[in-house]
Amino acid sequence: QPLNETVLPVYIASMVELKLKAQLYYCAHNLVEAFPQKAVAWYAVGCYYLLIKRFGQARRHFHKATKLEPRFAAAWIGNGHACAASDESEQALAMYRTASRLFQGSHQPLLCIGMEYLKTNNRNLSSSFLFAAEKLCAHDPMVYNELGVMNFKDERYHDAIYCFLKVLKLCGRGDPLEESPQGAREEVNLSVFLACDLDTEGDGSGKRSEDRGYQSRVAGIMLQKSCATTVFNLGQCYRKLRRWTMAVRCFESTLTVEPNNSSNHGALAFTHHLSGNLDAAIEAYHRALALRPEDTFCSEMLSKALSEVFGAHGSFAVSSLDEELESMLAPNRRAEASSILQDQSDVHVSMNQSLDMSHSQSMFRGGSVQEEESYDLDASHQSSEVSMMDT
């Protein structure tokens, strides 16, 4: 039943999450034609405009849905998302508070309020709403992701790592040790590096001990595309703790899912740079700039990495290259010079032989010796010219 009003809000929200623009447009069009007086129809239209990032029209259609049915909480939450995307925090908070009054037992409005307060850097209110959402729904990965971001901003990196690992645990399907299905899309096996976190490199506080047994089984979790942001945040925590190997593996895992994300390449390059692996850092900086040339941070860090490389190996000098080229060509030039000298000596030998022959002929012949000598000299001169031409 494609027009079942009971499941339509969940169906529409799923299409938004999966970014199915064409299917959502078709569904919204059918709903408006079939139920023009139903709030869910205009809610679908608002979700479509929210998906294509036309937030003004999305707010207008969400508002129409709330006018038709004031207690339709999904439309209030959608309107809050559109306001938050337009950087209108106060209006977004008002929409979320209305949805919280309508959804008394739901954690979603509280989570959204906490996210908005975290966005505006109000840590106290954000933590209270996020912890309240955790109490209502302790199995929502989004709650722990936002708690991890809050701990990261408060520089509690070990607590942030725990929250991000909790997200990956909740996103695992069934038994974490199960193999991934053949041909699974947007998934990749996480390597065993996640398993050595709190067991071997904890902060020594003894907190979160109930999840230590899980750490040895986390290797089989499947990294979905929706979890790539969490793994990226996890890598940032490891980078802050100067655990370069763990951070590099996190960023490399995100690149297997999102290879064209310049932020992943930039974070990987910066981690290599901090760890002293300048060659890998320069290569990753180039990849990040190829995807986003206007990235000023990567551009500046690339220049710094190149200056560090040339500073460590000495400045580039043209004279040194000339000296190296001269040393390479010297044996060839010496061989050419010796061959030229050998040719010149052969020419002198042939000239002397011809002069000796002319002199001996003038002694044995009678008549005009002067003419014979001139002839022999001309002949010897010609023979020398021929021998030089031959060389």
GROMACS .gro file of C-alpha atoms in nm:
model
  391
    1GLN     CA    1   0.000   0.000   0.000
    2PRO     CA    2   0.204   0.296  -0.120
    3LEU     CA    3  -0.045   0.548   0.026
    4ASN     CA    4  -0.065   0.404   0.377
    5GLU     CA    5  -0.063   0.708   0.607
    6THR     CA    6   0.066   0.510   0.903
    7VAL     CA    7   0.403   0.425   0.747
    8LEU     CA    8   0.432   0.713   0.501
    9PRO     CA    9   0.637   0.944   0.732
   10VAL     CA   10   0.894   0.669   0.788
   11TYR     CA   11   0.895   0.580   0.418
   12ILE     CA   12   0.948   0.944   0.316
   13ALA     CA   13   1.222   0.999   0.576
   14SER     CA   14   1.399   0.686   0.452
   15MET     CA   15   1.404   0.819   0.096
   16VAL     CA   16   1.548   1.147   0.224
   17GLU     CA   17   1.820   0.961   0.412
   18LEU     CA   18   1.903   0.751   0.105
   19LYS     CA   19   1.889   1.060  -0.122
   20LEU     CA   20   1.639   0.903  -0.360
   21LYS     CA   21   1.534   1.223  -0.534
   22ALA     CA   22   1.342   1.075  -0.825
   23GLN     CA   23   1.146   0.828  -0.611
   24LEU     CA   24   1.063   1.096  -0.356
   25TYR     CA   25   0.943   1.335  -0.627
   26TYR     CA   26   0.719   1.065  -0.773
   27CYS     CA   27   0.579   0.976  -0.430
   28ALA     CA   28   0.512   1.340  -0.338
   29HIS     CA   29   0.343   1.402  -0.672
   30ASN     CA   30   0.111   1.103  -0.625
   31LEU     CA   31   0.031   1.203  -0.267
   32VAL     CA   32  -0.062   1.559  -0.362
   33GLU     CA   33  -0.288   1.429  -0.638
   34ALA     CA   34  -0.452   1.166  -0.416
   35PHE     CA   35  -0.466   1.353  -0.082
   36PRO     CA   36  -0.437   1.730  -0.137
   37GLN     CA   37  -0.592   1.799   0.203
   38LYS     CA   38  -0.361   1.564   0.394
   39ALA     CA   39  -0.061   1.696   0.584
   40VAL     CA   40   0.153   1.399   0.486
   41ALA     CA   41   0.127   1.493   0.116
   42TRP     CA   42   0.275   1.840   0.171
   43TYR     CA   43   0.522   1.693   0.417
   44ALA     CA   44   0.652   1.478   0.130
   45VAL     CA   45   0.684   1.786  -0.092
   46GLY     CA   46   0.873   1.968   0.182
   47CYS     CA   47   1.107   1.672   0.224
   48TYR     CA   48   1.180   1.674  -0.148
   49TYR     CA   49   1.276   2.043  -0.143
   50LEU     CA   50   1.482   1.982   0.169
   51LEU     CA   51   1.667   1.705  -0.013
   52ILE     CA   52   1.751   1.924  -0.312
   53LYS     CA   53   1.855   2.206  -0.073
   54ARG     CA   54   1.585   2.457  -0.162
   55PHE     CA   55   1.520   2.541   0.198
   56GLY     CA   56   1.282   2.833   0.147
   57GLN     CA   57   1.031   2.625  -0.045
   58ALA     CA   58   1.081   2.337   0.198
   59ARG     CA   59   0.983   2.560   0.492
   60ARG     CA   60   0.679   2.686   0.305
   61HIS     CA   61   0.548   2.333   0.241
   62PHE     CA   62   0.627   2.213   0.593
   63HIS     CA   63   0.436   2.514   0.725
   64LYS     CA   64   0.140   2.423   0.505
   65ALA     CA   65   0.148   2.068   0.645
   66THR     CA   66   0.140   2.199   1.003
   67LYS     CA   67  -0.152   2.427   0.915
   68LEU     CA   68  -0.351   2.132   0.783
   69GLU     CA   69  -0.262   1.914   1.083
   70PRO     CA   70  -0.112   2.107   1.379
   71ARG     CA   71  -0.025   1.789   1.570
   72PHE     CA   72   0.177   1.636   1.283
   73ALA     CA   73   0.514   1.635   1.462
   74ALA     CA   74   0.716   1.509   1.165
   75ALA     CA   75   0.637   1.830   0.976
   76TRP     CA   76   0.755   2.039   1.272
   77ILE     CA   77   1.085   1.849   1.281
   78GLY     CA   78   1.125   1.887   0.904
   79ASN     CA   79   1.061   2.261   0.933
   80GLY     CA   80   1.323   2.276   1.206
   81HIS     CA   81   1.574   2.100   0.980
   82ALA     CA   82   1.505   2.351   0.703
   83CYS     CA   83   1.555   2.643   0.944
   84ALA     CA   84   1.877   2.491   1.080
   85ALA     CA   85   2.009   2.444   0.726
   86SER     CA   86   1.935   2.814   0.663
   87ASP     CA   87   2.134   2.911   0.978
   88GLU     CA   88   1.824   3.030   1.161
   89SER     CA   89   1.890   2.868   1.497
   90GLU     CA   90   1.619   3.041   1.699
   91GLN     CA   91   1.341   2.941   1.462
   92ALA     CA   92   1.482   2.589   1.440
   93LEU     CA   93   1.479   2.557   1.820
   94ALA     CA   94   1.121   2.680   1.831
   95MET     CA   95   1.017   2.413   1.580
   96TYR     CA   96   1.197   2.141   1.772
   97ARG     CA   97   1.039   2.248   2.103
   98THR     CA   98   0.695   2.228   1.946
   99ALA     CA   99   0.772   1.878   1.818
  100SER     CA  100   0.896   1.784   2.166
  101ARG     CA  101   0.562   1.884   2.316
  102LEU     CA  102   0.379   1.682   2.053
  103PHE     CA  103   0.612   1.378   2.076
  104GLN     CA  104   0.626   1.335   2.452
  105GLY     CA  105   0.805   0.999   2.446
  106SER     CA  106   1.030   1.056   2.146
  107HIS     CA  107   1.399   1.131   2.171
  108GLN     CA  108   1.423   1.285   1.825
  109PRO     CA  109   1.318   1.641   1.919
  110LEU     CA  110   1.552   1.639   2.219
  111LEU     CA  111   1.836   1.515   2.001
  112CYS     CA  112   1.772   1.788   1.746
  113ILE     CA  113   1.763   2.056   2.018
  114GLY     CA  114   2.093   1.926   2.157
  115MET     CA  115   2.249   1.927   1.810
  116GLU     CA  116   2.138   2.286   1.751
  117TYR     CA  117   2.278   2.401   2.086
  118LEU     CA  118   2.602   2.219   2.007
  119LYS     CA  119   2.612   2.397   1.672
  120THR     CA  120   2.586   2.733   1.850
  121ASN     CA  121   2.856   2.624   2.101
  122ASN     CA  122   2.622   2.619   2.401
  123ARG     CA  123   2.781   2.319   2.572
  124ASN     CA  124   2.577   2.311   2.894
  125LEU     CA  125   2.234   2.305   2.731
  126SER     CA  126   2.358   2.075   2.459
  127SER     CA  127   2.483   1.815   2.705
  128SER     CA  128   2.160   1.819   2.905
  129PHE     CA  129   1.942   1.758   2.599
  130LEU     CA  130   2.177   1.496   2.454
  131PHE     CA  131   2.189   1.300   2.778
  132ALA     CA  132   1.811   1.321   2.802
  133ALA     CA  133   1.787   1.179   2.449
  134GLU     CA  134   2.029   0.900   2.548
  135LYS     CA  135   1.805   0.803   2.841
  136LEU     CA  136   1.501   0.782   2.614
  137CYS     CA  137   1.676   0.588   2.338
  138ALA     CA  138   2.009   0.425   2.420
  139HIS     CA  139   2.036   0.242   2.087
  140ASP     CA  140   2.034   0.538   1.848
  141PRO     CA  141   2.380   0.581   1.689
  142MET     CA  142   2.315   0.948   1.620
  143VAL     CA  143   2.291   1.021   1.992
  144TYR     CA  144   2.635   0.878   2.060
  145ASN     CA  145   2.784   1.050   1.758
  146GLU     CA  146   2.670   1.387   1.890
  147LEU     CA  147   2.794   1.299   2.239
  148GLY     CA  148   3.129   1.215   2.083
  149VAL     CA  149   3.141   1.550   1.906
  150MET     CA  150   3.057   1.726   2.232
  151ASN     CA  151   3.336   1.541   2.416
  152PHE     CA  152   3.576   1.620   2.133
  153LYS     CA  153   3.501   1.992   2.164
  154ASP     CA  154   3.552   1.967   2.539
  155GLU     CA  155   3.891   1.796   2.473
  156ARG     CA  156   3.779   1.475   2.642
  157TYR     CA  157   3.921   1.262   2.366
  158HIS     CA  158   3.903   0.924   2.539
  159ASP     CA  159   3.533   0.970   2.611
  160ALA     CA  160   3.483   1.082   2.253
  161ILE     CA  161   3.656   0.767   2.127
  162TYR     CA  162   3.427   0.554   2.339
  163CYS     CA  163   3.119   0.726   2.195
  164PHE     CA  164   3.235   0.686   1.836
  165LEU     CA  165   3.316   0.320   1.891
  166LYS     CA  166   2.968   0.281   2.039
  167VAL     CA  167   2.826   0.421   1.715
  168LEU     CA  168   3.015   0.162   1.514
  169LYS     CA  169   2.893  -0.112   1.744
  170LEU     CA  170   2.530  -0.004   1.707
  171CYS     CA  171   2.568   0.020   1.329
  172GLY     CA  172   2.694  -0.338   1.306
  173ARG     CA  173   2.450  -0.588   1.159
  174GLY     CA  174   2.388  -0.895   1.372
  175ASP     CA  175   2.700  -1.068   1.496
  176PRO     CA  176   3.006  -0.842   1.450
  177LEU     CA  177   3.213  -1.147   1.355
  178GLU     CA  178   2.998  -1.232   1.056
  179GLU     CA  179   3.151  -1.198   0.714
  180SER     CA  180   3.025  -0.926   0.482
  181PRO     CA  181   2.785  -1.040   0.209
  182GLN     CA  182   2.931  -1.078  -0.135
  183GLY     CA  183   2.874  -0.772  -0.350
  184ALA     CA  184   2.765  -0.554  -0.057
  185ARG     CA  185   2.758  -0.192  -0.162
  186GLU     CA  186   2.903   0.103   0.030
  187GLU     CA  187   3.061  -0.129   0.288
  188VAL     CA  188   3.412  -0.232   0.376
  189ASN     CA  189   3.560  -0.439   0.658
  190LEU     CA  190   3.717  -0.234   0.932
  191SER     CA  191   4.065  -0.354   1.016
  192VAL     CA  192   4.159  -0.487   1.356
  193PHE     CA  193   4.300  -0.152   1.467
  194LEU     CA  194   3.970  -0.060   1.636
  195ALA     CA  195   4.004  -0.359   1.867
  196CYS     CA  196   4.316  -0.231   2.041
  197ASP     CA  197   4.171   0.096   2.165
  198LEU     CA  198   4.046   0.091   2.522
  199ASP     CA  199   4.206  -0.246   2.601
  200THR     CA  200   4.566  -0.141   2.533
  201GLU     CA  201   4.575   0.238   2.513
  202GLY     CA  202   4.314   0.355   2.761
  203ASP     CA  203   4.348   0.655   2.985
  204GLY     CA  204   4.380   0.441   3.295
  205SER     CA  205   4.063   0.576   3.453
  206GLY     CA  206   3.888   0.241   3.448
  207LYS     CA  207   3.568   0.390   3.305
  208ARG     CA  208   3.363   0.225   3.034
  209SER     CA  209   3.490  -0.116   3.147
  210GLU     CA  210   3.166  -0.286   3.040
  211ASP     CA  211   3.260  -0.243   2.674
  212ARG     CA  212   3.617  -0.375   2.692
  213GLY     CA  213   3.510  -0.725   2.600
  214TYR     CA  214   3.351  -0.586   2.289
  215GLN     CA  215   3.675  -0.428   2.171
  216SER     CA  216   3.821  -0.765   2.074
  217ARG     CA  217   3.521  -0.837   1.849
  218VAL     CA  218   3.483  -0.503   1.678
  219ALA     CA  219   3.702  -0.603   1.383
  220GLY     CA  220   3.409  -0.755   1.196
  221ILE     CA  221   3.192  -0.443   1.198
  222MET     CA  222   3.089  -0.329   0.855
  223LEU     CA  223   3.171   0.033   0.771
  224GLN     CA  224   2.870   0.173   0.594
  225LYS     CA  225   2.870   0.500   0.410
  226SER     CA  226   2.657   0.657   0.681
  227CYS     CA  227   2.928   0.564   0.936
  228ALA     CA  228   3.213   0.724   0.742
  229THR     CA  229   3.166   1.053   0.930
  230THR     CA  230   3.194   0.872   1.262
  231VAL     CA  231   3.517   0.698   1.157
  232PHE     CA  232   3.650   1.035   1.039
  233ASN     CA  233   3.571   1.184   1.382
  234LEU     CA  234   3.739   0.884   1.544
  235GLY     CA  235   4.052   0.952   1.340
  236GLN     CA  236   4.054   1.313   1.457
  237CYS     CA  237   4.046   1.194   1.818
  238TYR     CA  238   4.343   0.965   1.759
  239ARG     CA  239   4.527   1.249   1.590
  240LYS     CA  240   4.471   1.472   1.892
  241LEU     CA  241   4.612   1.197   2.113
  242ARG     CA  242   4.916   1.169   1.880
  243ARG     CA  243   4.839   0.811   1.792
  244TRP     CA  244   4.933   0.852   1.431
  245THR     CA  245   4.897   0.491   1.317
  246MET     CA  246   4.541   0.466   1.445
  247ALA     CA  247   4.448   0.799   1.291
  248VAL     CA  248   4.595   0.706   0.952
  249ARG     CA  249   4.402   0.380   0.946
  250CYS     CA  250   4.079   0.561   1.028
  251PHE     CA  251   4.125   0.810   0.745
  252GLU     CA  252   4.226   0.535   0.503
  253SER     CA  253   3.908   0.345   0.597
  254THR     CA  254   3.694   0.648   0.516
  255LEU     CA  255   3.870   0.684   0.181
  256THR     CA  256   3.762   0.334   0.083
  257VAL     CA  257   3.401   0.450   0.118
  258GLU     CA  258   3.437   0.814   0.008
  259PRO     CA  259   3.743   0.833  -0.219
  260ASN     CA  260   3.644   1.171  -0.364
  261ASN     CA  261   3.607   1.350  -0.031
  262SER     CA  262   3.879   1.615  -0.010
  263SER     CA  263   3.843   1.643   0.369
  264ASN     CA  264   3.949   1.281   0.409
  265HIS     CA  265   4.260   1.336   0.195
  266GLY     CA  266   4.342   1.657   0.380
  267ALA     CA  267   4.311   1.494   0.722
  268LEU     CA  268   4.526   1.201   0.610
  269ALA     CA  269   4.788   1.440   0.471
  270PHE     CA  270   4.796   1.646   0.790
  271THR     CA  271   4.837   1.332   1.002
  272HIS     CA  272   5.128   1.214   0.785
  273HIS     CA  273   5.276   1.563   0.813
  274LEU     CA  274   5.257   1.563   1.193
  275SER     CA  275   5.406   1.214   1.213
  276GLY     CA  276   5.704   1.317   0.999
  277ASN     CA  277   5.613   1.121   0.685
  278LEU     CA  278   5.658   1.416   0.451
  279ASP     CA  279   5.653   1.223   0.123
  280ALA     CA  280   5.314   1.067   0.198
  281ALA     CA  281   5.187   1.402   0.326
  282ILE     CA  282   5.283   1.584   0.007
  283GLU     CA  283   5.115   1.319  -0.206
  284ALA     CA  284   4.794   1.336   0.000
  285TYR     CA  285   4.797   1.718  -0.007
  286HIS     CA  286   4.813   1.705  -0.386
  287ARG     CA  287   4.514   1.469  -0.399
  288ALA     CA  288   4.314   1.695  -0.168
  289LEU     CA  289   4.393   2.003  -0.376
  290ALA     CA  290   4.305   1.820  -0.697
  291LEU     CA  291   3.956   1.761  -0.555
  292ARG     CA  292   3.921   2.108  -0.402
  293PRO     CA  293   4.174   2.361  -0.534
  294GLU     CA  294   4.039   2.643  -0.315
  295ASP     CA  295   4.139   2.464   0.007
  296THR     CA  296   4.370   2.724   0.164
  297PHE     CA  297   4.473   2.503   0.457
  298CYS     CA  298   4.602   2.221   0.235
  299SER     CA  299   4.772   2.472   0.008
  300GLU     CA  300   4.959   2.634   0.297
  301MET     CA  301   5.053   2.304   0.455
  302LEU     CA  302   5.176   2.172   0.119
  303SER     CA  303   5.407   2.471   0.086
  304LYS     CA  304   5.533   2.414   0.439
  305ALA     CA  305   5.593   2.044   0.375
  306LEU     CA  306   5.787   2.121   0.057
  307SER     CA  307   6.000   2.378   0.239
  308GLU     CA  308   6.071   2.123   0.512
  309VAL     CA  309   6.176   1.865   0.252
  310PHE     CA  310   6.414   2.105   0.077
  311GLY     CA  311   6.540   2.233   0.411
  312ALA     CA  312   6.628   1.881   0.520
  313HIS     CA  313   6.800   1.777   0.196
  314GLY     CA  314   6.959   2.110   0.106
  315SER     CA  315   6.844   2.374  -0.138
  316PHE     CA  316   6.828   2.295  -0.505
  317ALA     CA  317   7.123   2.444  -0.699
  318VAL     CA  318   7.174   2.447  -1.074
  319SER     CA  319   7.554   2.442  -1.030
  320SER     CA  320   7.540   2.104  -0.858
  321LEU     CA  321   7.341   1.966  -1.150
  322ASP     CA  322   7.598   2.106  -1.394
  323GLU     CA  323   7.884   1.947  -1.201
  324GLU     CA  324   7.708   1.611  -1.200
  325LEU     CA  325   7.640   1.637  -1.573
  326GLU     CA  326   8.003   1.734  -1.637
  327SER     CA  327   8.130   1.432  -1.445
  328MET     CA  328   7.902   1.205  -1.649
  329LEU     CA  329   8.019   1.347  -1.984
  330ALA     CA  330   8.393   1.367  -1.900
  331PRO     CA  331   8.482   1.004  -2.002
  332ASN     CA  332   8.314   1.048  -2.342
  333ARG     CA  333   8.495   1.373  -2.405
  334ARG     CA  334   8.834   1.218  -2.319
  335ALA     CA  335   8.769   0.931  -2.561
  336GLU     CA  336   8.679   1.175  -2.838
  337ALA     CA  337   8.996   1.381  -2.777
  338SER     CA  338   9.221   1.072  -2.790
  339SER     CA  339   9.065   0.960  -3.119
  340ILE     CA  340   9.126   1.303  -3.274
  341LEU     CA  341   9.492   1.299  -3.166
  342GLN     CA  342   9.535   0.951  -3.315
  343ASP     CA  343   9.394   1.069  -3.649
  344GLN     CA  344   9.628   1.368  -3.657
  345SER     CA  345   9.932   1.148  -3.591
  346ASP     CA  346   9.832   0.920  -3.879
  347VAL     CA  347   9.820   1.221  -4.112
  348HIS     CA  348  10.172   1.333  -4.011
  349VAL     CA  349  10.309   0.980  -4.070
  350SER     CA  350  10.167   0.965  -4.423
  351MET     CA  351  10.311   1.309  -4.508
  352ASN     CA  352  10.661   1.209  -4.389
  353GLN     CA  353  10.650   0.887  -4.590
  354SER     CA  354  10.560   1.070  -4.910
  355LEU     CA  355  10.841   1.325  -4.857
  356ASP     CA  356  11.096   1.045  -4.811
  357MET     CA  357  10.984   0.874  -5.131
  358SER     CA  358  11.017   1.194  -5.336
  359HIS     CA  359  11.363   1.259  -5.202
  360SER     CA  360  11.488   0.909  -5.291
  361GLN     CA  361  11.350   0.932  -5.646
  362SER     CA  362  11.534   1.260  -5.709
  363MET     CA  363  11.866   1.095  -5.617
  364PHE     CA  364  11.836   0.806  -5.865
  365ARG     CA  365  11.689   0.993  -6.162
  366GLY     CA  366  11.873   1.225  -6.400
  367GLY     CA  367  11.751   1.544  -6.553
  368SER     CA  368  11.582   1.831  -6.375
  369VAL     CA  369  11.568   1.748  -6.006
  370GLN     CA  370  11.398   2.077  -5.927
  371GLU     CA  371  11.093   1.987  -6.132
  372GLU     CA  372  11.074   1.638  -5.987
  373GLU     CA  373  11.090   1.773  -5.630
  374SER     CA  374  10.817   2.022  -5.700
  375TYR     CA  375  10.602   1.748  -5.847
  376ASP     CA  376  10.669   1.517  -5.555
  377LEU     CA  377  10.591   1.792  -5.307
  378ASP     CA  378  10.265   1.863  -5.487
  379ALA     CA  379  10.185   1.494  -5.484
  380SER     CA  380  10.270   1.461  -5.118
  381HIS     CA  381  10.058   1.765  -5.041
  382GLN     CA  382   9.770   1.612  -5.232
  383SER     CA  383   9.813   1.279  -5.053
  384SER     CA  384   9.810   1.459  -4.719
  385GLU     CA  385   9.491   1.637  -4.818
  386VAL     CA  386   9.334   1.308  -4.924
  387SER     CA  387   9.436   1.142  -4.599
  388MET     CA  388   9.292   1.433  -4.397
  389MET     CA  389   8.971   1.421  -4.595
  390ASP     CA  390   8.948   1.048  -4.528
  391THR     CA  391   8.981   1.107  -4.158
   0.00000   0.00000   0.00000
